[in-house]
XYZ file of C-alpha atoms in Angstrom:
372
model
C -15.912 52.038 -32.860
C -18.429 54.688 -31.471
C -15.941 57.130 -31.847
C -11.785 57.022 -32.885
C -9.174 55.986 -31.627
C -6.645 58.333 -29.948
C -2.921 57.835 -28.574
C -4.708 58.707 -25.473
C -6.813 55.506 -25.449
C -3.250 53.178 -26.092
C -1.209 54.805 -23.745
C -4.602 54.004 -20.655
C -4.733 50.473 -22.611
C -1.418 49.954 -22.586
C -0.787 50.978 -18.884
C -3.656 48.417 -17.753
C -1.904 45.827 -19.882
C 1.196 46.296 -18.011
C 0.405 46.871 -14.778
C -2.306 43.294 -15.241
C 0.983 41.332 -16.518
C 3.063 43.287 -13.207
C 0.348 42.218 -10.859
C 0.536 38.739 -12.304
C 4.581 38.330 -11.883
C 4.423 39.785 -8.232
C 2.027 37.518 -6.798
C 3.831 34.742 -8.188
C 6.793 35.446 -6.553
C 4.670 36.251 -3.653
C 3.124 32.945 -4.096
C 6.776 30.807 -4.555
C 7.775 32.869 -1.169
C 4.103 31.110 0.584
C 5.531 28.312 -0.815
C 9.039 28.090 0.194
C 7.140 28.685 4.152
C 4.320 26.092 3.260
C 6.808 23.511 3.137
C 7.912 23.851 6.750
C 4.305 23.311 8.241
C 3.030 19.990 8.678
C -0.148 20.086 7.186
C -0.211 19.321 3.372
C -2.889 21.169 2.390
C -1.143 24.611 2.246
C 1.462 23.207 -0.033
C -1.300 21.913 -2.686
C -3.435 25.278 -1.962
C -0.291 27.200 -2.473
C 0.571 25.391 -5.499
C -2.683 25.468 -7.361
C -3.100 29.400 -6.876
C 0.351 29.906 -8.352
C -1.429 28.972 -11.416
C -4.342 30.665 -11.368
C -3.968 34.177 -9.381
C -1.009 35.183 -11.964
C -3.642 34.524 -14.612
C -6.547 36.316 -13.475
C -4.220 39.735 -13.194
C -3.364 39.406 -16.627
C -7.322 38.704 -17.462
C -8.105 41.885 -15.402
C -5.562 44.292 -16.673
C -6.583 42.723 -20.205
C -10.244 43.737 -19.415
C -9.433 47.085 -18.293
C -7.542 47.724 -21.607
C -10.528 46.677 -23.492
C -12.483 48.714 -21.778
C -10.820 51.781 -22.248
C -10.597 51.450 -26.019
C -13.452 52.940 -27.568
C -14.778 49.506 -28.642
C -18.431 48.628 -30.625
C -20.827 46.917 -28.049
C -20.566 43.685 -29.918
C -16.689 43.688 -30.233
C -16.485 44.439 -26.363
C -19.159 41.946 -25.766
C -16.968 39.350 -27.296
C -14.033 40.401 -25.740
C -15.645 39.995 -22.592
C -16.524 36.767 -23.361
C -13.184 35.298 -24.304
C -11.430 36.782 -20.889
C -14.426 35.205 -19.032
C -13.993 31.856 -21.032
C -10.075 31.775 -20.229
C -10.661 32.733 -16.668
C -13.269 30.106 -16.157
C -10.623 27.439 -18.082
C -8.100 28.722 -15.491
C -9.935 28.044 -12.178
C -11.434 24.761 -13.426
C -7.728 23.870 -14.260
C -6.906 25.379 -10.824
C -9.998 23.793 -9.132
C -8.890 20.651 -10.319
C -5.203 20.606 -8.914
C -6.402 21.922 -5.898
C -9.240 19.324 -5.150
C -7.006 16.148 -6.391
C -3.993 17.402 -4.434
C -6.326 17.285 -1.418
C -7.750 13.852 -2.189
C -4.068 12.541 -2.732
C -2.893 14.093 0.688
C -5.883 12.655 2.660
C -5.021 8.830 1.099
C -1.356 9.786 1.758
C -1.897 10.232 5.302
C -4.553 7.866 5.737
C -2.247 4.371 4.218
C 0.880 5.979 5.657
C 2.721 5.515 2.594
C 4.373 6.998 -0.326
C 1.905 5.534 -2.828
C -1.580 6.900 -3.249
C -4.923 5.982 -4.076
C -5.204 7.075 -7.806
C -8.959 5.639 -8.489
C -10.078 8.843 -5.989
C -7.952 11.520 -7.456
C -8.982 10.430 -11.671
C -12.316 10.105 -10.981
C -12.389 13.820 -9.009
C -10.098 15.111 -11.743
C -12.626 13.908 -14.634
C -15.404 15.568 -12.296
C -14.027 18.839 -11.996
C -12.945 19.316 -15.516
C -16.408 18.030 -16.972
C -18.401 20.804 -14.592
C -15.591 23.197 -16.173
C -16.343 22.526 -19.296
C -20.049 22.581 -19.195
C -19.850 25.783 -18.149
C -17.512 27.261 -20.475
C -20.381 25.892 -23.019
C -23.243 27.881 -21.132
C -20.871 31.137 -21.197
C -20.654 30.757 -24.542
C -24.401 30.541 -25.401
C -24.355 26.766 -26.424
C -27.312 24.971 -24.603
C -25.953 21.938 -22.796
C -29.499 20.006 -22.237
C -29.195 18.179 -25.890
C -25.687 17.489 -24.855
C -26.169 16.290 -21.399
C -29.378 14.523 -23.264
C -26.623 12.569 -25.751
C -24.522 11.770 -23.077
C -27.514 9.979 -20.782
C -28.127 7.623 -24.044
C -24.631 7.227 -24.862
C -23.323 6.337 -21.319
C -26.023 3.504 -21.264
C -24.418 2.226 -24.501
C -21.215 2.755 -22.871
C -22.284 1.229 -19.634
C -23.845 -2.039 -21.306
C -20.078 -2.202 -23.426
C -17.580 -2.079 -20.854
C -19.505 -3.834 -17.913
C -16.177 -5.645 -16.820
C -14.520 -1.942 -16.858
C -17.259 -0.928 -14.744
C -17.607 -4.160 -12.706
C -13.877 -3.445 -11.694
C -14.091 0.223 -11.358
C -17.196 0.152 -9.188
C -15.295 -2.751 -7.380
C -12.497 -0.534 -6.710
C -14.408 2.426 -5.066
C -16.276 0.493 -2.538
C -12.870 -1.097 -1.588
C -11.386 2.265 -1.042
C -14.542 3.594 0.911
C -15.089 0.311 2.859
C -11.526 0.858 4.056
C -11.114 -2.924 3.361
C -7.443 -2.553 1.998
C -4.978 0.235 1.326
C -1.920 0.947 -0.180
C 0.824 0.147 2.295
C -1.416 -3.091 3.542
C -0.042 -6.766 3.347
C -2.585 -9.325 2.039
C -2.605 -12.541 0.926
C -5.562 -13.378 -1.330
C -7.662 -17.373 -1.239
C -5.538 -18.251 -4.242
C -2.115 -17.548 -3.071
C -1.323 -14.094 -4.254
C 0.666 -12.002 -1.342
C 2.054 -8.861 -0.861
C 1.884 -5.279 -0.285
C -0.633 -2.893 -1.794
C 0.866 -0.293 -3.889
C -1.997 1.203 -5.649
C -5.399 0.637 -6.575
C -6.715 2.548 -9.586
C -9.938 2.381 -11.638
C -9.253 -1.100 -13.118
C -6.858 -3.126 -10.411
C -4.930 -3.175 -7.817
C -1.050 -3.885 -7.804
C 0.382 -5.615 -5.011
C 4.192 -5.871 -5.002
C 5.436 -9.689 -3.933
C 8.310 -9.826 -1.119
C 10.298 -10.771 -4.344
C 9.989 -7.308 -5.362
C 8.017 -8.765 -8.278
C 4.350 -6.682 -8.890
C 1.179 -8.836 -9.516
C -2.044 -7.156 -10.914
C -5.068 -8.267 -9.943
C -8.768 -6.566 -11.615
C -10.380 -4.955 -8.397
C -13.573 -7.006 -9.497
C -11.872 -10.385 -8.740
C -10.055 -8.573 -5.556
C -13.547 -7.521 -4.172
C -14.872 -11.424 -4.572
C -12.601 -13.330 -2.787
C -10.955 -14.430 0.392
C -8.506 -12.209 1.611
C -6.099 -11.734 5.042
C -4.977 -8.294 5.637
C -2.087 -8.871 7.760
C -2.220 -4.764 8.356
C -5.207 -4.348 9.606
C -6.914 -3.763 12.373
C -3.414 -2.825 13.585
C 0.279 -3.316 11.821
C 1.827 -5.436 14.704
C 1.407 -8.907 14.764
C 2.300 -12.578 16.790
C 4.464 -15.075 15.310
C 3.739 -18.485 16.317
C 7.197 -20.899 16.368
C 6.951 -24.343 16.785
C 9.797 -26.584 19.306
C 9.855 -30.151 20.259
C 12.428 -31.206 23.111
C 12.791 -34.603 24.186
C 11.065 -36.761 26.913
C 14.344 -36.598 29.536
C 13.783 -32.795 29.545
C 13.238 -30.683 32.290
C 10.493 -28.415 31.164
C 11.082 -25.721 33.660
C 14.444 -25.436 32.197
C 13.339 -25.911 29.093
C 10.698 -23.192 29.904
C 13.284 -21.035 31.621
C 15.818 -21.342 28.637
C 13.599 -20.309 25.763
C 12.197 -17.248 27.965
C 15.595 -16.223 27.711
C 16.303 -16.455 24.516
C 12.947 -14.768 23.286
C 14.142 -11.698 25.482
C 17.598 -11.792 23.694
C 16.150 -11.259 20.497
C 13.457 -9.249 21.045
C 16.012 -6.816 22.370
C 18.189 -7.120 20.288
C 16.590 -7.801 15.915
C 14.906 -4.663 14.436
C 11.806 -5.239 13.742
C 10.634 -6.915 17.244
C 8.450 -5.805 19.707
C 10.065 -5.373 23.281
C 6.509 -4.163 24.766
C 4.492 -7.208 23.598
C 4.493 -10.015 26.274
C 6.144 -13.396 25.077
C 5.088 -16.623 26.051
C 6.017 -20.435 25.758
C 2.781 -22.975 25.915
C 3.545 -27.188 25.692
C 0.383 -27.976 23.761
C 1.571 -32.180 22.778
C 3.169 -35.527 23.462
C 4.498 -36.590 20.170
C 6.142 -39.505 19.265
C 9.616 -38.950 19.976
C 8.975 -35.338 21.295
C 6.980 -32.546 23.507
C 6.219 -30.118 21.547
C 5.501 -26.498 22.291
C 4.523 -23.337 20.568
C 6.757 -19.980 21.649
C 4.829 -17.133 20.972
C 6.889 -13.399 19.854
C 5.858 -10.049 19.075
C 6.885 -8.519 15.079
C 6.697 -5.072 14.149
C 5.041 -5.887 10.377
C 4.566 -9.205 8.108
C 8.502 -9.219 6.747
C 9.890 -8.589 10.028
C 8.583 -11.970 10.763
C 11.240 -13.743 8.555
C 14.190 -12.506 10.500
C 12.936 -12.757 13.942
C 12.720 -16.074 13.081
C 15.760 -17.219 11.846
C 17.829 -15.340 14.754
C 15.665 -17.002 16.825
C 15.995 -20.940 15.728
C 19.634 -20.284 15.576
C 20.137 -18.335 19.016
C 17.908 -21.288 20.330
C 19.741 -24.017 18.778
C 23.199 -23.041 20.195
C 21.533 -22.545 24.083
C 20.241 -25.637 23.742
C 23.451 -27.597 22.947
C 25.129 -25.592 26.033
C 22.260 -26.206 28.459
C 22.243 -30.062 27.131
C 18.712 -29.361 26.007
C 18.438 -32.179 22.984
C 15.823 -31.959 19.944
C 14.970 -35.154 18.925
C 14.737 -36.324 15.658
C 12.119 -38.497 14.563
C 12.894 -42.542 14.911
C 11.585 -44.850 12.232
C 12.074 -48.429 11.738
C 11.136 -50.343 8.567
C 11.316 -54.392 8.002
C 11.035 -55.874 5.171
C 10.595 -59.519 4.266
C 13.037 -60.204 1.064
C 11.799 -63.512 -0.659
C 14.276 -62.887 -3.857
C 16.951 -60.969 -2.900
C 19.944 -62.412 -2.118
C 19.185 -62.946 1.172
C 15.837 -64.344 1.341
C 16.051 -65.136 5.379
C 16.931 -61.456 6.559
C 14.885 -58.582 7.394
C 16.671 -54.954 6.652
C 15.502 -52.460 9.243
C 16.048 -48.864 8.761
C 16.242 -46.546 11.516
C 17.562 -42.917 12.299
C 19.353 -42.610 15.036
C 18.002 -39.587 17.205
C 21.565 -38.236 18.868
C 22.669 -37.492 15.002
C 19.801 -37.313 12.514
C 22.014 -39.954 10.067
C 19.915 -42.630 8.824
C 21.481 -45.807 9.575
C 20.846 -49.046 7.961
C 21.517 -52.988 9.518
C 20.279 -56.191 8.658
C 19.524 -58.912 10.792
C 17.561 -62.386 10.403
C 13.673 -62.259 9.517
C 11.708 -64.234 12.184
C 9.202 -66.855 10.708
C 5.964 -66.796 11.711
């Protein structure tokens, strides 16, 4: 002490102690009031920016009023120097801490509104957390009089020991990145991959990507294999999508009816199922002359992939019952089979198998083999 110490010097300390740790509790309640109004804006970047100061402004009064109080205590010039040093230390810890939440809370609100879904793209918001804290920290060694070029030195030879040990970790985190930045898939996106995995996206992080099946079942694929193969994103370059429905009526048909009948069908359920689209234009297209049938391809509008599923099947059954009023048949396919039977029982007959087209019921009858 250059000189000592008097209840004069306390009672100042002790005032700028108190009115540091007052400060602090007022603007957080000031803070949880910004808050509480944040919430009813629709930006999301006021509710993170809100949220992150609440940490760090309550802090940096109590640093302050701490620093006043060590200042006016008659303190030795290296005892105030390290002093100084700690409150600088805990304030930089504090808004790299603050920094941190407030730059990842960003990143996860821009991939939040970006997808358009709950989950979020966690590879962007670990590798900016790991970032921000490592700047942090390297300064809190420079405030502290450590030199960080032999440790920034260590680190350049260790990471290339690192790097040459985890190249698949790499491989798939790399892999990862560019597929977030290429915008090639996102979370909320339905894809089905070259080897049969399908679903939606749920997350990608900095070693795979989860997809969640329509089963509700979650498949994990490494973001290294994800970035070198086939995919379909059924999401993109827009969510809506045509479903393609095959028919077949028979050769006695009137195909204007036909035509007429399906048209209003199509408009019965796209009116009608969630998950349709009223505003895309359906169509019906006779493409072939099959064997027992003309076929043609009706053409609807879905909201997403699933919807697809239940468009359908109100569809074939809406279908199915106009037809049978309208007298519209569906043929089924005919077959006939002979066979010569040289040891059976009755080596002169030929069996001939057929399905009769009014029922679908396979129907069997035998009748005598012609000789060549």
């Amino acid at each position: 002490m250059t000189r000592p110490l008097t209840a004069h010097d306390l009672i100042v300390a002790g005032i700028a102690l108190a009115a540091g740790l007052a400060a602090g509790i007022l603007l957080r309640m000031l803070l949880r009031w910004l808050g509480k109004h944040a919430l009813r804006t629709r930006w999301s970047g006021d509710d993170v920016l809100v949220d992150a100061l609440r940490t760090l402004v309550p802090w940096a009064a109590v640093a302050a009023g701490a620093a006043a109080a060590a200042t006016a205590l008659p303190l030795t010039a290296s005892v105030g120097r390290n002093v100084n040093r700690v409150l600088t230390v805990l304030l930089i810890l504090a808004v790299t801490l603050t920094a941190a939440r407030l730059i990842t809370g960003l990143v996860r609100a821009l991939a939040q509104s970006r997808s358009g879904v709950a989950g979020s793209a966690t590879i962007f918001v670990n590798i900016t957390r790991v970032v921000v804290l490592a700047m942090g920290f390297l300064v809190v060694l420079q405030t502290l009089g450590i030199s960080i070029a032999p440790l920034l030195t260590a680190l350049g030879v260790g990471g290339l020991a690192v790097a040459l040990a985890l190249q698949d970790t790499l491989a798939n985190l790399f892999a990862g990145v560019h597929i977030l930045a290429s915008k090639t898939i996102q979370p909320g996106d339905y894809i089905r991959l070259s080897s049969g995995e399908e679903g939606y996206v749920v997350d990608i992080n900095w070693r795979n990507t989860t997809v969640r099946q329509l089963s509700n079942n979650l498949v994990i694929i490494p973001n290294a294999q994800l970035a070198g193969t086939n995919m379909t994103n059924f999401t993109r370059p827009e969510q809506e999508m045509t479903l393609l429905v095959q028919v077949g009526v028979g050769y006695d048909s009137d195909l204007e009816h036909v035509e007429r009948v399906t048209m209003e069908v199509v408009a019965e359920v796209m009116t009608g199922i969630t998950g349709a689209v009223p505003e895309h234009e359906p169509a019906v297209r006779f493409h072939t002359f099959g064997d027992s049938r003309i076929s043609f391809t009706v053409i609807l509008g879905v909201g997403e992939f699933s919807d697809q599923y239940r468009i359908k099947h109100e569809f074939i059954k809406r279908l199915h019952k106009r037809y049978r009023e309208e007298g519209i048949r569906i043929p089924a396919p005919t077959r006939t089979v002979a066979l010569q039977q040289g040891t059976s029982a009755l080596p002169d007959a030929v069996v001939l198998d057929t399905v009769r087209p009014e029922a679908g019921i396979p129907h069997q009858r035998v009748g005598p083999a012609k000789r060549p």
